[in-house]
mmCIF file of C-alpha atoms and ligand atoms in Angstrom:
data_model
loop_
_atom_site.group_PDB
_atom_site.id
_atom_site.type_symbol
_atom_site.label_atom_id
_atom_site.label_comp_id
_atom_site.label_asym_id
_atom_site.label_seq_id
_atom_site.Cartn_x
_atom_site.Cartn_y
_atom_site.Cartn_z
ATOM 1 C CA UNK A 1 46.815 26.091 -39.456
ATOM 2 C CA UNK A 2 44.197 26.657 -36.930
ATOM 3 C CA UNK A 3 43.928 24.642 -33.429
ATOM 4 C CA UNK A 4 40.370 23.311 -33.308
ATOM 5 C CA UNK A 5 39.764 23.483 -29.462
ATOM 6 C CA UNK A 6 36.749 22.258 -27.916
ATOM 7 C CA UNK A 7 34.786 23.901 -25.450
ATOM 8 C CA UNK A 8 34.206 21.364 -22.532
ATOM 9 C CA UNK A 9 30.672 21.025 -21.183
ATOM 10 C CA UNK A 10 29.817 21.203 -17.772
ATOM 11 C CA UNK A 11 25.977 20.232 -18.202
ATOM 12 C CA UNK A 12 23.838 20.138 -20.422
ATOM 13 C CA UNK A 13 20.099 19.508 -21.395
ATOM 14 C CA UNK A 14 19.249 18.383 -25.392
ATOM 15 C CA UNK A 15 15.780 18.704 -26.501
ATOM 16 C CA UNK A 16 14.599 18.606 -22.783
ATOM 17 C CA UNK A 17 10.604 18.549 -22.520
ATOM 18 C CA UNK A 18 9.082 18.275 -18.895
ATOM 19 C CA UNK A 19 5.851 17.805 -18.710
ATOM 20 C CA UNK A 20 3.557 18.229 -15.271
ATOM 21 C CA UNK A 21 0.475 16.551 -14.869
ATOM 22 C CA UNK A 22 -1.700 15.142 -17.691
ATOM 23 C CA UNK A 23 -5.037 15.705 -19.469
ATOM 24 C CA UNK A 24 -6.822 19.261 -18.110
ATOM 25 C CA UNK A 25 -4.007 20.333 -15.888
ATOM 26 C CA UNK A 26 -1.382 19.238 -18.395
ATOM 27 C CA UNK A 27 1.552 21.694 -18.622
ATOM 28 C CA UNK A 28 4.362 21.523 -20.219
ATOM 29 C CA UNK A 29 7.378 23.380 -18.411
ATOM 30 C CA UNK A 30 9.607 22.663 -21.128
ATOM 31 C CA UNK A 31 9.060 22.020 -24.327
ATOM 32 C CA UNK A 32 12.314 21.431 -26.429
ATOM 33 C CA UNK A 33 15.133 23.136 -25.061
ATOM 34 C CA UNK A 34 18.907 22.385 -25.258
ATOM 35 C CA UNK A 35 21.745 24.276 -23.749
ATOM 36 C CA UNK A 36 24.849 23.244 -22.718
ATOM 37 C CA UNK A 37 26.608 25.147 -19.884
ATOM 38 C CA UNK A 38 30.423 25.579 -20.715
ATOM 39 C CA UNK A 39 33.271 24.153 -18.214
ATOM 40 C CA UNK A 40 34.848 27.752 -16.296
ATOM 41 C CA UNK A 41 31.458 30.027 -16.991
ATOM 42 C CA UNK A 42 29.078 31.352 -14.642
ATOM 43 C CA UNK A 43 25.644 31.513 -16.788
ATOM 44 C CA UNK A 44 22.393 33.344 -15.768
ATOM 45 C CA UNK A 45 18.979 32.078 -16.607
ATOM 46 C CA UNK A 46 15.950 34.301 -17.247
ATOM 47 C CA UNK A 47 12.896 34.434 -18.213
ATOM 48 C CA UNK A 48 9.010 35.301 -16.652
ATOM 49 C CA UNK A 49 7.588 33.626 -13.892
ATOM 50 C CA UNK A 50 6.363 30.480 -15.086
ATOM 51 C CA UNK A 51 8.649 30.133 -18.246
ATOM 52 C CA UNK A 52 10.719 27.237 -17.134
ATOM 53 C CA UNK A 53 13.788 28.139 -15.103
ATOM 54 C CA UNK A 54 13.616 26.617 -12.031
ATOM 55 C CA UNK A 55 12.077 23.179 -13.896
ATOM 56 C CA UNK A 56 15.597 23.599 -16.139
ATOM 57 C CA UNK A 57 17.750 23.872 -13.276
ATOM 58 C CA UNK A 58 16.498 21.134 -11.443
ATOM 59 C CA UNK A 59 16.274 18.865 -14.385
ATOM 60 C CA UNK A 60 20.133 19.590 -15.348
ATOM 61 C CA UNK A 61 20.999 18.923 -12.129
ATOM 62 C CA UNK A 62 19.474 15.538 -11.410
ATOM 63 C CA UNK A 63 16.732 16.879 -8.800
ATOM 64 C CA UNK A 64 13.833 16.061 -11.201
ATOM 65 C CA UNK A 65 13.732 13.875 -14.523
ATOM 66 C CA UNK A 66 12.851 14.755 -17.968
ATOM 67 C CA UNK A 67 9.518 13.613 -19.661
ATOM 68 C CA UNK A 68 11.670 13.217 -22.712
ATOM 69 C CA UNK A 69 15.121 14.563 -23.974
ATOM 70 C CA UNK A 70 18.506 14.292 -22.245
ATOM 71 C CA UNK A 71 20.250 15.780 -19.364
ATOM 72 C CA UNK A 72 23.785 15.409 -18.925
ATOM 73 C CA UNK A 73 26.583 16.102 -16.417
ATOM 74 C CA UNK A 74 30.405 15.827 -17.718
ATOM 75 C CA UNK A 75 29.392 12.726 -19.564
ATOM 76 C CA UNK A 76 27.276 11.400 -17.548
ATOM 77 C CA UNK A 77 23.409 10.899 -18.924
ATOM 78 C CA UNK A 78 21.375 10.985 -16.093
ATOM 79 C CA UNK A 79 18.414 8.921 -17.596
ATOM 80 C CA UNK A 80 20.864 6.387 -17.501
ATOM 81 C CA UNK A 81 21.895 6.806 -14.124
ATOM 82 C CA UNK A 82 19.339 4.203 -11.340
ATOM 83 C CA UNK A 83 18.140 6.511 -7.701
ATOM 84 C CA UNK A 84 21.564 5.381 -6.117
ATOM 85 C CA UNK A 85 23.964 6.238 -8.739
ATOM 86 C CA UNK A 86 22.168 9.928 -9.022
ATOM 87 C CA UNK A 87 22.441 10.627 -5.566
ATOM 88 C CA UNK A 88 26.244 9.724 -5.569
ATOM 89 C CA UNK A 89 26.318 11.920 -8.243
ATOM 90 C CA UNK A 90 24.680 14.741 -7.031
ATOM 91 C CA UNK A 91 26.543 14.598 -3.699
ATOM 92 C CA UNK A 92 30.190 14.196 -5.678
ATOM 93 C CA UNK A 93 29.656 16.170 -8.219
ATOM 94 C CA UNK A 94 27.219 19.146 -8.237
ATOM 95 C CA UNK A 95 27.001 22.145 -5.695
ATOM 96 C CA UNK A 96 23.388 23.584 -5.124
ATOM 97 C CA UNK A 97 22.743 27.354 -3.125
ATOM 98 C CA UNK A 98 18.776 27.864 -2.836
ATOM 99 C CA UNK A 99 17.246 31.218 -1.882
ATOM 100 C CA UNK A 100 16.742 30.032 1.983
ATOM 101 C CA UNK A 101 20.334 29.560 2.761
ATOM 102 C CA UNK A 102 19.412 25.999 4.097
ATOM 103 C CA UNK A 103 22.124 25.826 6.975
ATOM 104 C CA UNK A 104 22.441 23.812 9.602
ATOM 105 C CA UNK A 105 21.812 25.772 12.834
ATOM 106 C CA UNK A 106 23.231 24.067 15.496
ATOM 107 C CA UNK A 107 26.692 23.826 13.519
ATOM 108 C CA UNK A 108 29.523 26.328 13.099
ATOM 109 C CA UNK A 109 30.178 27.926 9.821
ATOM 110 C CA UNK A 110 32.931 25.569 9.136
ATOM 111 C CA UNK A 111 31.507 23.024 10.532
ATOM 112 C CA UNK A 112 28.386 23.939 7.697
ATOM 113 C CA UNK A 113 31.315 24.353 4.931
ATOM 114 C CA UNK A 114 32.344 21.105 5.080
ATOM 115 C CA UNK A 115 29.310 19.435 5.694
ATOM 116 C CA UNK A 116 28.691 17.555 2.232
ATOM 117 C CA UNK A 117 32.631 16.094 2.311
ATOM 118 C CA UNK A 118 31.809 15.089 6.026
ATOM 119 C CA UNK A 119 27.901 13.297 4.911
ATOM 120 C CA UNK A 120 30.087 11.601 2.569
ATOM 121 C CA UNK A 121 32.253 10.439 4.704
ATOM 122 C CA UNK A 122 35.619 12.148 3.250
ATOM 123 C CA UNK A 123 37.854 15.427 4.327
ATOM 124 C CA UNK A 124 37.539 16.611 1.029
ATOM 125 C CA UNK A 125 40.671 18.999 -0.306
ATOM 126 C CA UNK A 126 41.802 21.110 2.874
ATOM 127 C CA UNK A 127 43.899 23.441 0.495
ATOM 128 C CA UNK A 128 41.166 24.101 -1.856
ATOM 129 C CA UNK A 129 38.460 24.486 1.413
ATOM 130 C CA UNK A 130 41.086 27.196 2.837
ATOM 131 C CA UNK A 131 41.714 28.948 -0.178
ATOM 132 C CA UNK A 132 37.299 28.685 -0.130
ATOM 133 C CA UNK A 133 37.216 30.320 2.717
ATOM 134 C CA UNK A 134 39.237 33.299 1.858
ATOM 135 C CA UNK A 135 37.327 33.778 -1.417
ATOM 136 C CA UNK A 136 33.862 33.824 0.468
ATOM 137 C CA UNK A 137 35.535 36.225 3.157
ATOM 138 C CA UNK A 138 34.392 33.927 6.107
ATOM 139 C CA UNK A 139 37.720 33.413 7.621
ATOM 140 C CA UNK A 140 36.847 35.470 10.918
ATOM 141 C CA UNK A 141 33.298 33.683 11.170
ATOM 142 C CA UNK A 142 34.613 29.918 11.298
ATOM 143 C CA UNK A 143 33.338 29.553 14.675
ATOM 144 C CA UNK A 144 30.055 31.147 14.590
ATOM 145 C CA UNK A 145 26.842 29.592 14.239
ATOM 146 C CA UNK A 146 24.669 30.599 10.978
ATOM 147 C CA UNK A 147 21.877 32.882 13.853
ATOM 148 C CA UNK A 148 24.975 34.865 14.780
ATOM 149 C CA UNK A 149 25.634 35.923 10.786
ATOM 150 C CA UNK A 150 23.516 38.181 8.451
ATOM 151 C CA UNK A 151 21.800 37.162 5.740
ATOM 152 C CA UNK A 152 24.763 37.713 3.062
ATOM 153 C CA UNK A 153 27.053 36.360 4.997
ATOM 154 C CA UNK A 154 24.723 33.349 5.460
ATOM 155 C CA UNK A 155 24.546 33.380 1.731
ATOM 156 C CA UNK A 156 28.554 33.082 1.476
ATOM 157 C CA UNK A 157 28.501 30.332 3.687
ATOM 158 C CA UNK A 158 26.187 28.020 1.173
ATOM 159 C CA UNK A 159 28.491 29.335 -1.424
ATOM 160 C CA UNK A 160 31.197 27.823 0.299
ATOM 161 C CA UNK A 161 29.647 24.886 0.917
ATOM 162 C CA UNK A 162 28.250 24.689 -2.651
ATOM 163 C CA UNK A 163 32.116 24.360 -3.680
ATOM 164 C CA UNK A 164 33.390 22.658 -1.439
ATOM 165 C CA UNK A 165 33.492 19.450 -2.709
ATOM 166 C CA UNK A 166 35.440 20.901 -5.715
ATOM 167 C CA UNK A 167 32.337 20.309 -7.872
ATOM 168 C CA UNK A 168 31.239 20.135 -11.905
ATOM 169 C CA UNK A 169 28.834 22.954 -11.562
ATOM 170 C CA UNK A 170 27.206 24.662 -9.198
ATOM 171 C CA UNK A 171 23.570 25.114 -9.817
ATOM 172 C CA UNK A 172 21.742 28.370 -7.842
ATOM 173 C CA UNK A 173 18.283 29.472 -7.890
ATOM 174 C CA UNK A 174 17.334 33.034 -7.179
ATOM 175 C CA UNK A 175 20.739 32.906 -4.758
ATOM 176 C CA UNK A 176 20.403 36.820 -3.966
ATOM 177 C CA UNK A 177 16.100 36.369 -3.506
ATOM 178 C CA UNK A 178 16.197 36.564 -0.054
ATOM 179 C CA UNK A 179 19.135 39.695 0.296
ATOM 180 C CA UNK A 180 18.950 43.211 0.604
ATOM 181 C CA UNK A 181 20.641 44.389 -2.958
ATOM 182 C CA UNK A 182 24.226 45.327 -0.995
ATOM 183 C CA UNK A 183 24.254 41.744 0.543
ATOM 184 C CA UNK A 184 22.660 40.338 -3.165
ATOM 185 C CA UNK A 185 25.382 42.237 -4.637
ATOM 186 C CA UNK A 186 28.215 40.860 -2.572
ATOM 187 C CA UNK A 187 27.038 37.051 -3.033
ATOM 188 C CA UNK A 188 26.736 37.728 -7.193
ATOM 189 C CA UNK A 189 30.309 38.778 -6.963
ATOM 190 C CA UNK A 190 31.541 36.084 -5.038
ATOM 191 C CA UNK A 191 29.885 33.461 -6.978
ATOM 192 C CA UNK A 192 31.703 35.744 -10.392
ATOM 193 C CA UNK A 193 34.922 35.520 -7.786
ATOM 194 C CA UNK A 194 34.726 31.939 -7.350
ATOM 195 C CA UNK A 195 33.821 31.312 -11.486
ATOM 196 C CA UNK A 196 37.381 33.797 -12.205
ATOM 197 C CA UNK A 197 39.624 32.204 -9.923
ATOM 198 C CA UNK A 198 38.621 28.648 -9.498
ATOM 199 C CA UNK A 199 37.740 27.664 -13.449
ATOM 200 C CA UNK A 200 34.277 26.138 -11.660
ATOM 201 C CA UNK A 201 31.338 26.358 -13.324
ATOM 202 C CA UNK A 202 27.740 28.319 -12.060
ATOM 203 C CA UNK A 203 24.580 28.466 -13.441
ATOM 204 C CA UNK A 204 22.648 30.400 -11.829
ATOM 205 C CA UNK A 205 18.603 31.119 -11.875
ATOM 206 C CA UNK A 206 17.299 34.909 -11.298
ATOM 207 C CA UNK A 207 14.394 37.190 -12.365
ATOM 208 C CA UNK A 208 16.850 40.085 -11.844
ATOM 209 C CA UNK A 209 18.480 41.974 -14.985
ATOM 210 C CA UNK A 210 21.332 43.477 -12.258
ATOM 211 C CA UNK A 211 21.610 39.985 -10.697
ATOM 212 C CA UNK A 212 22.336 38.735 -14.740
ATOM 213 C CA UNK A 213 25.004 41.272 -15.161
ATOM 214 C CA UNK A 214 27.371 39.564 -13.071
ATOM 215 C CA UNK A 215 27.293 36.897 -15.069
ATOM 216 C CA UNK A 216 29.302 35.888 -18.295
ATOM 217 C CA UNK A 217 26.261 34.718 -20.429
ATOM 218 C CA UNK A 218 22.612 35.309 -20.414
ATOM 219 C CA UNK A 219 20.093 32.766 -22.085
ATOM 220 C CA UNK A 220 16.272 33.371 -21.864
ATOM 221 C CA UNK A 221 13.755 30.942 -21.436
ATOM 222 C CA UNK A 222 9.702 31.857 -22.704
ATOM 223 C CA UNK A 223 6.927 29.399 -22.512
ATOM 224 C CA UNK A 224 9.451 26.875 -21.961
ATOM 225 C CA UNK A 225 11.552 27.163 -24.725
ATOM 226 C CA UNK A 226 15.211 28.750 -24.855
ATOM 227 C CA UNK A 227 14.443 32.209 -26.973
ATOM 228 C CA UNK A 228 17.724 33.799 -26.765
ATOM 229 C CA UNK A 229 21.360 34.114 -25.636
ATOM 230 C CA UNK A 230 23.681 37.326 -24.509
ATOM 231 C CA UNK A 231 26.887 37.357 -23.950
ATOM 232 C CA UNK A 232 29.239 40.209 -21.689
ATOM 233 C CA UNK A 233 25.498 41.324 -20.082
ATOM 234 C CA UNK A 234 24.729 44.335 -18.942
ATOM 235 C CA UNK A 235 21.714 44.946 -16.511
ATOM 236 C CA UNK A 236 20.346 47.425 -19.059
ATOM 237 C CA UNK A 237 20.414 45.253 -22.301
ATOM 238 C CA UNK A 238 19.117 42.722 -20.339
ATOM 239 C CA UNK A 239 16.061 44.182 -18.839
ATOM 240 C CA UNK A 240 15.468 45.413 -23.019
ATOM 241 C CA UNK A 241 15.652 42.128 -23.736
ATOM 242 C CA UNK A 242 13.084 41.044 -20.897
ATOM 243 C CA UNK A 243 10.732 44.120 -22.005
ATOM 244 C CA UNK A 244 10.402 42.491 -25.356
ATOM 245 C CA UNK A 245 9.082 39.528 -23.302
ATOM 246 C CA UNK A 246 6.200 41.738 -22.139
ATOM 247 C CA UNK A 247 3.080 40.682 -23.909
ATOM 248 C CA UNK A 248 0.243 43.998 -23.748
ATOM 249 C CA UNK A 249 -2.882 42.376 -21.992
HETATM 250 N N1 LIG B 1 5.359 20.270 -9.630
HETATM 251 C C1 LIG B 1 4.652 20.882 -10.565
HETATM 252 N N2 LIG B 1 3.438 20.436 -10.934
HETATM 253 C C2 LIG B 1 2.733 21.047 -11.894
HETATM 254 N N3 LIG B 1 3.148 22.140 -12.578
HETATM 255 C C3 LIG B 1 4.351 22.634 -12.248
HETATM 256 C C4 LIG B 1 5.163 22.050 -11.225
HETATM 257 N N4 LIG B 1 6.305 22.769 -11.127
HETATM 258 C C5 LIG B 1 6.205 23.762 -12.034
HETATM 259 N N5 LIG B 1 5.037 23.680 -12.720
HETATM 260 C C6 LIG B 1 4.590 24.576 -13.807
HETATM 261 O O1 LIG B 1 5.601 24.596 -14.795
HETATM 262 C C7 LIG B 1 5.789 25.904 -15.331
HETATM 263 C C8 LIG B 1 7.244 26.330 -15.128
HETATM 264 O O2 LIG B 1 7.500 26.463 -13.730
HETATM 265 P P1 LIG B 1 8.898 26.908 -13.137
HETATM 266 O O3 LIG B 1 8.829 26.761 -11.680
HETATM 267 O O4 LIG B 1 9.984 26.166 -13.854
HETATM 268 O O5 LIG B 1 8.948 28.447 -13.581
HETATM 269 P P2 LIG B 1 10.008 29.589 -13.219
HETATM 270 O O6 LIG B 1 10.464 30.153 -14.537
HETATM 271 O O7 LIG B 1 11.034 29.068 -12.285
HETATM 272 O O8 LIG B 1 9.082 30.690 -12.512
HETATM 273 P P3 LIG B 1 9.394 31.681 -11.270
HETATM 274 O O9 LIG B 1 10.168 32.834 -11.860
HETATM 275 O O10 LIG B 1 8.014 32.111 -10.861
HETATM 276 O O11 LIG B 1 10.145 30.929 -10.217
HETATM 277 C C9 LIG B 1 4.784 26.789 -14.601
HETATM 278 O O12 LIG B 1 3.652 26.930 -15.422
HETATM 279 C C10 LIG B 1 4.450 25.997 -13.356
HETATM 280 O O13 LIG B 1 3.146 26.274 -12.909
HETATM 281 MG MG1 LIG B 2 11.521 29.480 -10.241
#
C-alpha cells in the first residue's frame, strides 16, 4: 500500500493576472500564472526583463495585489486579508532580502538581525537567532555597524534578518545584483545553507543562470506567463533554456 503524502505549500499564486495601467498604456504583467512554492525548497525565478518576476514576487508576498486570481500564504488568501491584517502578516510571517541590502546604518549587525522581532515588539526565538548567526557566518561582526562590513557580508546580514522571525518563506529579488560574483556566490549558498538546514522556504528572483543553480527548482516566466519548470539546475541547462527565450529581431 502506498502512503499518499502531501507536499505542503509555502505560497502560492493560482491563475494570477496583474494588470498595470489601463487603455493605451495597458500592460499586463501577468497573465494567468499559478505556482505554488513547496514548504523546505529554495526556488529560482527566471525569465527576461520585463516577463513578470519581480510583479510575481511581490504579488505572492502581499507587497502588491492581484487584478484577478489568488495569492496565498500557508492558507492564508491574501485578497481576503483587509491593509492591517496583511501587514501583520507580512511582518510575522514572510522574510524579504532586496538587492540594496536595506540596513539600518546607525545600528549594529545584531542590533539589524533582530530588528523585525524588536518593530514587533517580541524577542523572537534566541536559539534559532544564534544558531542564525552561525549559519550566515556573522558571529565576529555582531557589533559592527553595516559601513564597517562589505557588501556580502552586508548581504548575510539581511539574510539573517530575513529569517529571523522564523518565517513561511522568504521572498528575494536579484539578492546577489549588487555583489561581486565571490560575494554573490557566498550569499546563494547561504540562502541554499539556510533552505538545507532550517526546512525554510526561499524563493528567490534572478536573471542569472549561475545564481539559479543554487537553487532546487527553476520555473520560467515569458510574457507573463509560467513557460517552464527544472528541477536539480545546472547553470548550463539553464542558460539553454533561457537561449530558447531569445526571439531573433
Ligand atoms: N508599476 C508599474 N506600472 C506599470 N507597468 C509596470 C509596473 N511595474 C511593472 N510594470 C510592467 O510589467 C511588466 C513586468 O515587470 P516586472 O518588473 O515584473 O519584470 P521583471 O521580470 O522583474 O523584469 P527585470 O528582469 O527587468 O527586473 C513590464 O512590462 C513592466 O514594464
Ligand atoms: Mg525585476
Amino acid at each position: 500500500m502506498t502512503t499518499a503524502t502531501t507536499v505542503r505549500t509555502a505560497a502560492r499564486v493560482v491563475d494570477a493576472v496583474k494588470v498595470y495601467g489601463r487603455g493605451d498604456t495597458e500592460v499586463r504583467a501577468l497573465d494567468g500564472v499559478s505556482v505554488d512554492f513547496p514548504v523546505g525548497r529554495f526556488t529560482a525565478i527566471m525569465g527576461p526583463s520585463g516577463s513578470g518576476k519581480s510583479t510575481l514576487m511581490h504579488c505572492a508576498a502581499g507587497l502588491d495585489t492581484l487584478t484577478s486570481g489568488a495569492a496565498v500564504i500557508g492558507d492564508t488568501e491574501l485578497g481576503s486579508l483587509d491593509d492591517r491584517r496583511l501587514t501583520l502578516l507580512r511582518r510575522d510571517r514572510v522574510g524579504f532580502v532586496f538587492q540594496a541590502f536595506n540596513l539600518v546604518p546607525t545600528l549594529t549587525v545584531a542590533e539589524n538581525i533582530t530588528l523585525p522581532l524588536d518593530l514587533a515588539g517580541g524577542r523572537g526565538d534566541p536559539e534559532w537567532i544564534d544558531a542564525l548567526i552561525d549559519v550566515v557566518g556573522l558571529r565576529d561582526r555582531l557589533h559592527h555597524r553595516p559601513t564597517q562590513l562589505s557588501g556580502g557580508q552586508q548581504q548575510r546580514v539581511a539574510v539573517a534578518r530575513a529569517f529571523a522571525g522564523r518565517p513561511d518563506v522568504v521572498f528575494a529579488d536579484e539578492p546577489t545584483g549588487n555583489l561581486d560574483s565571490r560575494s554573490g556566490d557566498e550569499v546563494l549558498g547561504l540562502l541554499g545553507r539556510t533552505v538545507r538546514q532550517t526546512a525554510r522556504t526561499v524563493v528567490m528572483v534572478t536573471h542569472d543562470p549561475v545564481a539559479a543553480a543554487h537553487a532546487d527548482e527553476v520555473v520560467f516566466l515569458a510574457d507573463g506567463r509560467l513557460v517552464d519548470r527544472m528541477e536539480s539546475p545546472t547553470a548550463d541547462k539553464v542558460l539553454d533554456r533561457m537561449k530558447a527565450f531569445e526571439v531573433p529581431s
